[in-house]
Amino acid sequence: MTSTANASASGGGRAAQPDHLGHVIFITAAAAMGGFLFGYDSSVINGAVEAIRDRFDVGSGTLAQVIAAALIGCALGAATAGRIADRIGRIRCMQIAAVLFTASAIGSALPFALWDLAVWRVVGGFAIGMASVIGPAYIAEVSPPAYRGRLASFQQAAIVIGIAISQLVNWGILNLADGDQRGEIGGLEAWQWMLGVMVVPAVLYGLLSFAIPESPRFLVSVGRMEKAKTVLREVEGSGIDADARVREIDRAIHSEQKSTFKDLLGGRFGFLPIVWIGIGLSVFQQLVGINVIFYYSSSLWQSVGIDPSASFLYSFETSVVNIIGTVIAMVFVDRIGRKPLALIGSVGMAISLALAAWAFSYKSGAGGDIALPQAQGVVALIAANCFVLFFALSWGVVVWVLLGEMFPGRIRAAALGVAAAAQWIANWVITVSFPTLSDWNLSGAYMIYTFFALLSIPFILKWVPETKGKALEEMG
């Protein structure tokens, strides 16, 4: 392992300077389009919630199940993507996801019943789950170690840009429909256009997948050595010893077993410790309640006195904060490391969530018709934006970076799939529970999220490894 790690460091570390960094960035951005679709799909439903409730005449509980239906598909897609990618390649996996995204967008825009909408949400979720595994894995495999943290950050950057764009699109469609989510535009209701527009980025994702190379690791695994050397020179620089790099990857592959679920088992608690750490990272990322802000943001802003027609703009403002935080993380993730960023974020999120919990303890009203006093409303808005900022500059990016690089090669695909599946399950729990928690005690809901933000601090300190500057072959 030592000689392999040293070879990797020399072949892919400081000496690995791509001849055309712009081309490497293009490859990374194309792969991260799956993240864009993830963010777009996660947020676009926010603009259609009330219209779906009215169109199908459903209560909060049923509505939450429909919104969260995609997350069940996400968990299934994430759990199976690693094995699919190992068999047919990362690029083919992206193309399958693009087809499913496209079908989901069309089906979701033209549902004939509530269960039909839920089915198409599951189909789209399966594609998101696949993309959430393949994107970070592919980016990690094509990135020189010196740039890997920043390039891996593209996944989260694409997610937050997808969220922002979906909110802008929703706002534009809502204006065309005179502020009515059920207003008619060209024979379809506004909410149907909101869901259907995702066809455009889905098709773009599919087209871009034809313009980027296959992962060198997969090419070596199927015996396409010359093509692997070409791709390595393309992404790591013509000055590298491509023959040595291919031999190194080949040795690593042949010293590994095929990544299966059974390989993840071991230790006193079922999974290997490193797998539990990956699951913990994924679960904590969701249990702090970040997706509540994006799934239900318009409703939250209305609760602090924002007019419904303007709440979409306030939701977009939150997305801008999200993007700013993500850029900060991209700048510092390779400079100060993964663990320090995560710790900063946990402390900041805990304080912000506690302030939000205090503010919402002054709410009046119930259900979707609640209000806050002016002072508490201001605190709630500031706290929500600070929460998003601290999440974006830390856990939003760091978790994707760590999941793409922390696992030993012999279990990477399977472990990443399990961790991503756990993330989607936790996301589903938060999404379906929030309406009920909100009706019960909105302040209490935010206290629960505060508790998990605080709990993440000792988790980081004790168990999360620092992967800054290490080659993938050194993970073990």
Coordinates of C-alpha atoms in Angstrom, one line a residue:
M1 CA 0.0 0.0 0.0
T2 CA 2.9 2.4 0.8
S3 CA 4.5 2.1 -2.6
T4 CA 1.1 2.5 -4.3
A5 CA 0.3 5.6 -2.3
N6 CA 3.7 7.1 -3.1
A7 CA 3.3 6.4 -6.8
S8 CA -0.1 8.0 -6.7
A9 CA 1.2 11.0 -5.0
S10 CA 3.9 11.5 -7.6
G11 CA 1.7 10.7 -10.5
G12 CA -1.4 12.5 -9.4
G13 CA -0.5 15.0 -6.7
R14 CA 1.6 18.1 -7.0
A15 CA 3.2 16.9 -10.3
A16 CA -0.2 16.4 -11.8
Q17 CA -1.1 19.7 -13.5
P18 CA -3.6 19.4 -16.3
D19 CA -2.5 20.9 -19.6
H20 CA -6.0 22.3 -20.0
L21 CA -7.7 22.9 -16.7
G22 CA -10.7 24.4 -18.4
H23 CA -11.3 21.1 -20.1
V24 CA -11.2 19.2 -16.8
I25 CA -13.6 21.8 -15.4
F26 CA -15.9 21.2 -18.3
I27 CA -15.8 17.4 -17.7
T28 CA -16.6 17.9 -14.0
A29 CA -19.4 20.4 -14.7
A30 CA -21.0 18.0 -17.2
A31 CA -20.9 15.2 -14.7
A32 CA -22.3 17.5 -12.0
M33 CA -25.4 18.2 -14.2
G34 CA -27.0 15.3 -12.3
G35 CA -26.6 17.4 -9.2
F36 CA -28.3 20.3 -11.0
L37 CA -31.3 18.1 -11.8
F38 CA -31.3 16.9 -8.2
G39 CA -31.4 20.5 -6.9
Y40 CA -34.0 21.5 -9.6
D41 CA -36.3 18.6 -8.8
S42 CA -36.0 19.1 -5.0
S43 CA -37.0 22.7 -5.2
V44 CA -39.4 22.9 -8.2
I45 CA -42.1 21.1 -6.2
N46 CA -42.1 24.0 -3.8
G47 CA -43.8 26.1 -6.4
A48 CA -46.5 23.5 -7.1
V49 CA -47.4 22.4 -3.6
E50 CA -50.6 24.5 -3.1
A51 CA -51.8 23.9 -6.6
I52 CA -51.4 20.1 -6.2
R53 CA -53.2 20.3 -2.9
D54 CA -56.1 22.2 -4.6
R55 CA -56.2 20.2 -7.8
F56 CA -56.4 16.8 -6.1
D57 CA -58.1 18.0 -2.9
V58 CA -55.7 16.4 -0.4
G59 CA -54.6 17.2 3.2
S60 CA -51.1 18.0 4.5
G61 CA -50.2 14.4 5.3
T62 CA -51.1 13.0 1.9
L63 CA -49.5 16.0 0.2
A64 CA -46.2 15.4 2.1
Q65 CA -46.2 11.8 1.0
V66 CA -46.5 12.8 -2.6
I67 CA -43.8 15.4 -2.3
A68 CA -41.5 12.9 -0.6
A69 CA -42.4 10.0 -3.0
A70 CA -39.3 11.0 -5.1
L71 CA -37.1 10.3 -2.1
I72 CA -38.1 6.7 -2.1
G73 CA -36.9 6.4 -5.7
C74 CA -33.8 8.3 -4.7
A75 CA -32.9 5.7 -2.1
L76 CA -33.5 2.8 -4.5
G77 CA -31.5 4.6 -7.3
A78 CA -28.6 5.3 -4.9
A79 CA -28.5 1.8 -3.6
T80 CA -28.2 0.2 -7.0
A81 CA -26.2 2.8 -9.0
G82 CA -22.8 1.6 -7.8
R83 CA -23.3 -1.9 -9.1
I84 CA -24.8 -0.7 -12.4
A85 CA -21.9 1.7 -12.9
D86 CA -19.3 -1.0 -12.2
R87 CA -21.0 -3.2 -14.8
I88 CA -21.8 -0.8 -17.7
G89 CA -19.7 2.3 -16.9
R90 CA -20.2 5.7 -15.3
I91 CA -21.2 7.4 -18.6
R92 CA -23.9 4.8 -19.5
C93 CA -25.3 5.2 -15.9
M94 CA -25.6 9.0 -16.5
Q95 CA -27.4 8.4 -19.8
I96 CA -29.9 6.1 -18.1
A97 CA -30.5 8.7 -15.5
A98 CA -31.0 11.4 -18.1
V99 CA -33.7 9.3 -19.8
L100 CA -35.5 8.6 -16.5
F101 CA -35.3 12.4 -15.7
T102 CA -36.9 13.2 -19.0
A103 CA -39.7 10.7 -18.6
S104 CA -40.4 11.8 -15.1
A105 CA -40.6 15.5 -16.1
I106 CA -43.2 14.7 -18.8
G107 CA -45.2 12.3 -16.7
S108 CA -45.2 14.7 -13.6
A109 CA -46.5 17.5 -15.8
L110 CA -49.4 15.4 -17.2
P111 CA -50.7 13.3 -14.3
F112 CA -54.3 12.0 -14.5
A113 CA -54.4 11.2 -10.8
L114 CA -52.5 11.8 -7.6
W115 CA -51.0 8.3 -7.6
D116 CA -49.8 8.8 -11.2
L117 CA -48.0 11.9 -10.1
A118 CA -46.4 10.0 -7.2
V119 CA -45.3 7.3 -9.5
W120 CA -43.5 9.7 -11.8
R121 CA -42.0 11.4 -8.8
V122 CA -40.5 8.0 -7.8
V123 CA -39.1 7.5 -11.4
G124 CA -37.4 10.9 -11.2
G125 CA -36.2 10.1 -7.7
F126 CA -34.6 6.9 -9.0
A127 CA -32.7 9.0 -11.5
I128 CA -31.6 11.5 -8.9
G129 CA -30.4 8.7 -6.6
M130 CA -28.3 7.3 -9.5
A131 CA -26.9 10.7 -10.3
S132 CA -26.1 11.4 -6.6
V133 CA -23.8 8.4 -6.5
I134 CA -22.3 8.5 -10.0
G135 CA -21.5 12.2 -10.0
P136 CA -19.2 12.3 -6.9
A137 CA -17.6 8.9 -7.8
Y138 CA -16.9 9.9 -11.4
I139 CA -15.6 13.3 -10.4
A140 CA -13.3 11.8 -7.8
E141 CA -12.0 9.3 -10.4
V142 CA -11.1 11.9 -13.1
S143 CA -9.8 14.6 -10.8
P144 CA -6.1 15.1 -10.0
P145 CA -5.7 14.9 -6.1
A146 CA -4.5 18.5 -5.9
Y147 CA -7.8 19.7 -7.4
R148 CA -10.1 17.0 -6.2
G149 CA -11.8 18.8 -3.3
R150 CA -12.6 21.9 -5.4
L151 CA -13.8 19.8 -8.4
A152 CA -15.9 17.5 -6.1
S153 CA -17.5 20.7 -4.8
F154 CA -19.1 21.1 -8.3
Q155 CA -21.7 18.5 -7.3
Q156 CA -23.0 20.7 -4.5
A157 CA -22.6 23.9 -6.6
A158 CA -24.7 22.3 -9.3
I159 CA -27.3 21.3 -6.7
V160 CA -27.7 24.9 -5.3
I161 CA -27.7 26.4 -8.8
G162 CA -30.4 24.0 -9.7
I163 CA -32.4 25.1 -6.7
A164 CA -32.0 28.8 -7.6
I165 CA -32.8 28.3 -11.3
S166 CA -36.0 26.3 -10.4
Q167 CA -37.2 29.1 -8.2
L168 CA -36.5 31.7 -10.9
V169 CA -38.4 29.5 -13.5
N170 CA -41.3 29.1 -11.0
W171 CA -41.5 32.8 -10.4
G172 CA -41.5 33.5 -14.2
I173 CA -44.2 31.0 -14.8
L174 CA -46.3 32.3 -11.9
N175 CA -46.1 35.8 -13.3
L176 CA -47.3 34.5 -16.7
A177 CA -50.2 33.0 -14.9
D178 CA -51.0 36.2 -13.0
G179 CA -49.8 34.8 -9.7
D180 CA -52.1 31.8 -9.8
Q181 CA -50.4 28.4 -9.5
R182 CA -53.5 26.9 -11.3
G183 CA -53.6 29.7 -13.9
E184 CA -53.8 28.4 -17.5
I185 CA -50.8 28.9 -19.9
G186 CA -51.1 27.3 -23.3
G187 CA -53.6 24.7 -22.2
L188 CA -51.8 23.6 -19.1
E189 CA -51.9 24.9 -15.5
A190 CA -48.9 26.9 -14.2
W191 CA -47.8 24.1 -11.8
Q192 CA -47.7 21.6 -14.7
W193 CA -45.3 23.9 -16.6
M194 CA -43.2 24.2 -13.5
L195 CA -42.7 20.4 -13.3
G196 CA -42.5 19.9 -17.1
V197 CA -39.7 22.5 -17.8
M198 CA -37.2 20.0 -16.2
V199 CA -37.2 18.3 -19.6
V200 CA -34.8 20.9 -20.8
P201 CA -31.9 20.3 -18.3
A202 CA -32.6 16.5 -18.4
V203 CA -32.0 16.4 -22.2
L204 CA -28.9 18.7 -21.8
Y205 CA -27.5 16.2 -19.2
G206 CA -28.0 13.4 -21.6
L207 CA -26.3 15.2 -24.4
L208 CA -23.3 16.3 -22.2
S209 CA -22.8 12.7 -21.2
F210 CA -21.7 12.0 -24.8
A211 CA -19.1 14.7 -24.7
I212 CA -17.1 13.5 -21.7
P213 CA -14.7 10.5 -21.3
E214 CA -15.3 7.4 -19.4
S215 CA -13.6 7.1 -16.0
P216 CA -10.0 5.8 -16.2
R217 CA -10.7 3.4 -13.4
F218 CA -13.6 1.8 -15.2
L219 CA -11.6 1.7 -18.5
V220 CA -8.8 -0.2 -16.7
S221 CA -11.3 -2.6 -15.1
V222 CA -12.6 -3.7 -18.5
G223 CA -9.1 -3.9 -20.1
R224 CA -9.2 -0.7 -22.2
M225 CA -5.7 0.3 -21.1
E226 CA -4.8 2.6 -24.0
K227 CA -8.0 4.6 -23.7
A228 CA -7.4 4.8 -20.0
K229 CA -3.9 6.3 -20.6
T230 CA -5.4 8.8 -23.0
V231 CA -8.0 10.0 -20.5
L232 CA -5.4 10.2 -17.7
R233 CA -3.1 12.4 -19.8
E234 CA -6.2 14.5 -20.7
V235 CA -7.2 15.1 -17.1
E236 CA -3.9 14.9 -15.2
G237 CA -1.5 16.4 -17.7
S238 CA 0.7 15.0 -20.6
G239 CA 3.7 15.0 -18.3
I240 CA 2.5 12.2 -16.1
D241 CA 3.8 8.6 -16.4
A242 CA 0.5 7.2 -17.8
D243 CA 1.9 3.6 -17.9
A244 CA 2.7 3.8 -14.2
R245 CA -0.7 5.3 -13.4
V246 CA -2.5 2.6 -15.3
R247 CA -0.4 -0.2 -13.6
E248 CA -1.2 1.5 -10.2
I249 CA -4.9 1.5 -10.9
D250 CA -4.8 -2.0 -12.3
R251 CA -3.0 -3.3 -9.2
A252 CA -5.5 -1.6 -6.9
I253 CA -8.4 -3.1 -8.9
H254 CA -6.9 -6.6 -8.9
S255 CA -6.2 -6.4 -5.2
E256 CA -9.8 -5.7 -4.5
Q257 CA -12.9 -7.9 -4.6
K258 CA -15.9 -6.7 -6.6
S259 CA -17.8 -4.2 -4.5
T260 CA -20.8 -6.0 -3.0
F261 CA -23.1 -5.4 0.0
K262 CA -21.5 -8.4 1.8
D263 CA -18.1 -6.6 1.6
L264 CA -19.5 -3.8 3.8
L265 CA -20.3 -6.1 6.7
G266 CA -18.0 -6.5 9.6
G267 CA -17.4 -5.4 13.2
R268 CA -19.8 -5.5 16.1
F269 CA -22.6 -3.4 14.6
G270 CA -23.1 -5.0 11.2
F271 CA -21.3 -2.6 8.8
L272 CA -17.6 -1.8 8.8
P273 CA -16.8 1.3 10.9
I274 CA -16.0 3.4 7.8
V275 CA -19.4 2.6 6.3
W276 CA -21.1 3.7 9.5
I277 CA -19.2 7.0 9.3
G278 CA -20.4 7.5 5.7
I279 CA -24.0 6.7 6.8
G280 CA -23.6 9.1 9.7
L281 CA -22.4 12.0 7.5
S282 CA -25.3 11.4 5.1
V283 CA -27.9 11.2 7.9
F284 CA -26.6 14.3 9.8
Q285 CA -26.6 16.3 6.6
Q286 CA -30.4 15.8 6.4
L287 CA -31.4 15.7 10.0
V288 CA -30.4 19.3 10.5
G289 CA -33.5 20.1 8.4
I290 CA -32.0 21.8 5.4
N291 CA -34.5 20.5 2.9
V292 CA -37.4 21.9 4.9
I293 CA -36.1 25.3 3.9
F294 CA -36.3 24.4 0.2
Y295 CA -39.4 22.1 0.1
Y296 CA -41.5 24.4 2.2
S297 CA -39.7 27.8 1.8
S298 CA -42.7 29.7 0.4
S299 CA -44.9 28.6 3.2
L300 CA -42.2 29.5 5.8
W301 CA -41.8 33.0 4.3
Q302 CA -45.6 33.5 4.3
S303 CA -45.6 32.5 8.0
V304 CA -43.5 35.6 8.8
G305 CA -45.8 37.9 6.9
I306 CA -44.4 37.8 3.4
D307 CA -47.1 38.1 0.7
P308 CA -47.5 34.8 -1.2
S309 CA -46.8 36.4 -4.6
A310 CA -43.5 37.7 -3.2
S311 CA -42.5 34.6 -1.2
F312 CA -41.0 33.1 -4.4
L313 CA -38.5 36.0 -4.6
Y314 CA -37.6 35.5 -0.9
S315 CA -37.0 31.8 -1.6
F316 CA -34.7 32.8 -4.4
E317 CA -32.8 35.1 -2.1
T318 CA -32.2 32.0 0.1
S319 CA -30.8 30.2 -2.9
V320 CA -28.4 33.1 -3.6
V321 CA -27.2 32.7 0.0
N322 CA -26.8 29.0 -0.6
I323 CA -24.7 29.7 -3.7
I324 CA -22.5 32.2 -1.8
G325 CA -21.9 29.6 0.9
T326 CA -21.0 26.9 -1.6
V327 CA -18.5 29.2 -3.3
I328 CA -16.9 29.8 0.1
A329 CA -16.6 26.1 0.6
M330 CA -15.1 25.5 -2.9
V331 CA -12.4 28.1 -2.1
F332 CA -11.5 26.6 1.3
V333 CA -12.2 22.9 1.1
D334 CA -8.7 22.1 -0.2
R335 CA -7.0 24.8 1.9
I336 CA -8.2 24.2 5.4
G337 CA -9.5 20.7 5.0
R338 CA -12.9 18.9 5.3
K339 CA -13.1 18.5 9.1
P340 CA -12.5 22.2 10.0
L341 CA -15.2 23.3 7.5
A342 CA -17.7 20.7 8.9
L343 CA -17.1 21.9 12.5
I344 CA -17.5 25.6 11.6
G345 CA -20.8 24.7 9.8
S346 CA -22.1 22.6 12.7
V347 CA -21.6 25.4 15.2
G348 CA -23.1 28.0 13.0
M349 CA -26.1 25.8 12.1
A350 CA -26.8 25.0 15.8
I351 CA -26.8 28.7 16.7
S352 CA -29.0 29.7 13.7
L353 CA -31.5 26.9 14.3
A354 CA -31.7 27.7 18.0
L355 CA -32.6 31.3 17.1
A356 CA -35.2 30.2 14.7
A357 CA -36.7 27.9 17.3
W358 CA -36.9 30.9 19.7
A359 CA -38.5 33.1 17.1
F360 CA -41.2 30.5 16.1
S361 CA -42.1 30.0 19.8
Y362 CA -43.9 33.4 19.4
K363 CA -46.1 32.3 16.4
S364 CA -49.8 32.7 16.3
G365 CA -52.3 30.8 14.2
A366 CA -52.1 27.2 12.9
G367 CA -51.4 25.1 9.8
G368 CA -50.6 27.2 6.8
D369 CA -52.0 30.4 8.4
I370 CA -49.5 31.4 11.0
A371 CA -47.8 34.7 11.8
L372 CA -44.9 36.1 13.9
P373 CA -44.5 39.4 15.7
Q374 CA -42.3 41.8 13.7
A375 CA -39.1 41.4 15.8
Q376 CA -39.3 37.6 15.9
G377 CA -40.1 37.6 12.2
V378 CA -36.9 39.5 11.4
V379 CA -34.9 37.1 13.7
A380 CA -36.5 34.1 11.9
L381 CA -35.6 35.4 8.5
I382 CA -32.0 36.2 9.5
A383 CA -31.6 32.9 11.3
A384 CA -32.9 31.0 8.3
N385 CA -30.4 32.7 6.0
C386 CA -27.5 32.2 8.4
F387 CA -28.5 28.5 8.7
V388 CA -28.4 28.1 4.9
L389 CA -25.1 29.9 4.7
F390 CA -23.4 27.8 7.3
F391 CA -24.8 24.6 5.8
A392 CA -23.7 25.5 2.3
L393 CA -20.1 26.5 3.3
S394 CA -19.7 23.2 5.2
W395 CA -21.9 20.1 5.2
G396 CA -23.5 20.9 1.9
V397 CA -20.1 20.5 0.1
V398 CA -18.0 18.5 2.6
V399 CA -20.3 15.5 2.7
W400 CA -20.3 15.0 -1.0
V401 CA -16.5 15.5 -1.1
L402 CA -15.9 12.9 1.7
L403 CA -18.3 10.4 0.3
G404 CA -16.5 10.5 -3.1
E405 CA -13.1 9.9 -1.6
M406 CA -13.1 8.4 2.0
F407 CA -13.9 4.8 1.3
P408 CA -11.3 2.1 0.4
G409 CA -11.3 1.3 -3.3
R410 CA -12.5 -2.3 -2.8
I411 CA -15.8 -1.1 -1.3
R412 CA -16.1 2.4 -2.7
A413 CA -19.1 1.9 -5.1
A414 CA -21.2 -0.2 -2.7
A415 CA -20.4 1.9 0.4
L416 CA -21.2 5.2 -1.5
G417 CA -24.5 3.6 -2.6
V418 CA -25.4 2.7 1.0
A419 CA -24.4 6.1 2.3
A420 CA -26.4 7.9 -0.4
A421 CA -29.4 5.7 0.2
A422 CA -29.3 6.5 3.9
Q423 CA -29.2 10.2 3.0
W424 CA -32.4 9.9 0.9
I425 CA -34.1 7.9 3.6
A426 CA -33.3 10.6 6.2
N427 CA -34.4 13.3 3.7
W428 CA -37.7 11.4 3.3
V429 CA -38.2 11.2 7.1
I430 CA -37.6 15.0 7.5
T431 CA -39.8 15.9 4.5
V432 CA -42.8 13.8 5.6
S433 CA -42.5 14.6 9.2
F434 CA -42.2 18.4 8.9
P435 CA -45.9 19.2 8.2
T436 CA -47.0 17.2 11.3
L437 CA -44.2 18.6 13.4
S438 CA -45.1 22.1 12.2
D439 CA -48.8 21.6 13.2
W440 CA -47.7 20.2 16.5
N441 CA -45.0 22.7 17.5
L442 CA -43.0 24.6 14.9
S443 CA -40.5 25.8 17.5
G444 CA -40.2 22.2 18.7
A445 CA -39.3 21.1 15.2
Y446 CA -36.5 23.6 15.0
M447 CA -35.2 22.5 18.4
I448 CA -35.0 18.9 17.1
Y449 CA -32.9 20.1 14.2
T450 CA -30.8 22.1 16.6
F451 CA -30.1 19.0 18.6
F452 CA -28.9 17.1 15.6
A453 CA -26.6 20.0 14.6
L454 CA -25.1 19.9 18.1
L455 CA -24.7 16.1 18.0
S456 CA -22.8 16.4 14.7
I457 CA -19.9 18.2 16.5
P458 CA -18.6 15.2 18.6
F459 CA -19.3 12.9 15.6
I460 CA -16.9 14.9 13.4
L461 CA -14.3 15.2 16.1
K462 CA -14.2 11.5 17.0
W463 CA -14.9 9.6 13.8
V464 CA -14.7 11.6 10.6
P465 CA -11.3 11.2 8.8
E466 CA -9.5 14.0 7.1
T467 CA -8.9 13.2 3.4
K468 CA -7.4 16.5 2.3
G469 CA -4.5 16.0 -0.1
K470 CA -4.6 12.1 -0.1
A471 CA -4.8 10.1 -3.3
L472 CA -7.8 7.7 -3.7
E473 CA -5.5 4.7 -3.5
E474 CA -4.4 5.8 0.0
M475 CA -7.9 5.4 1.4
G476 CA -8.1 2.2 3.5

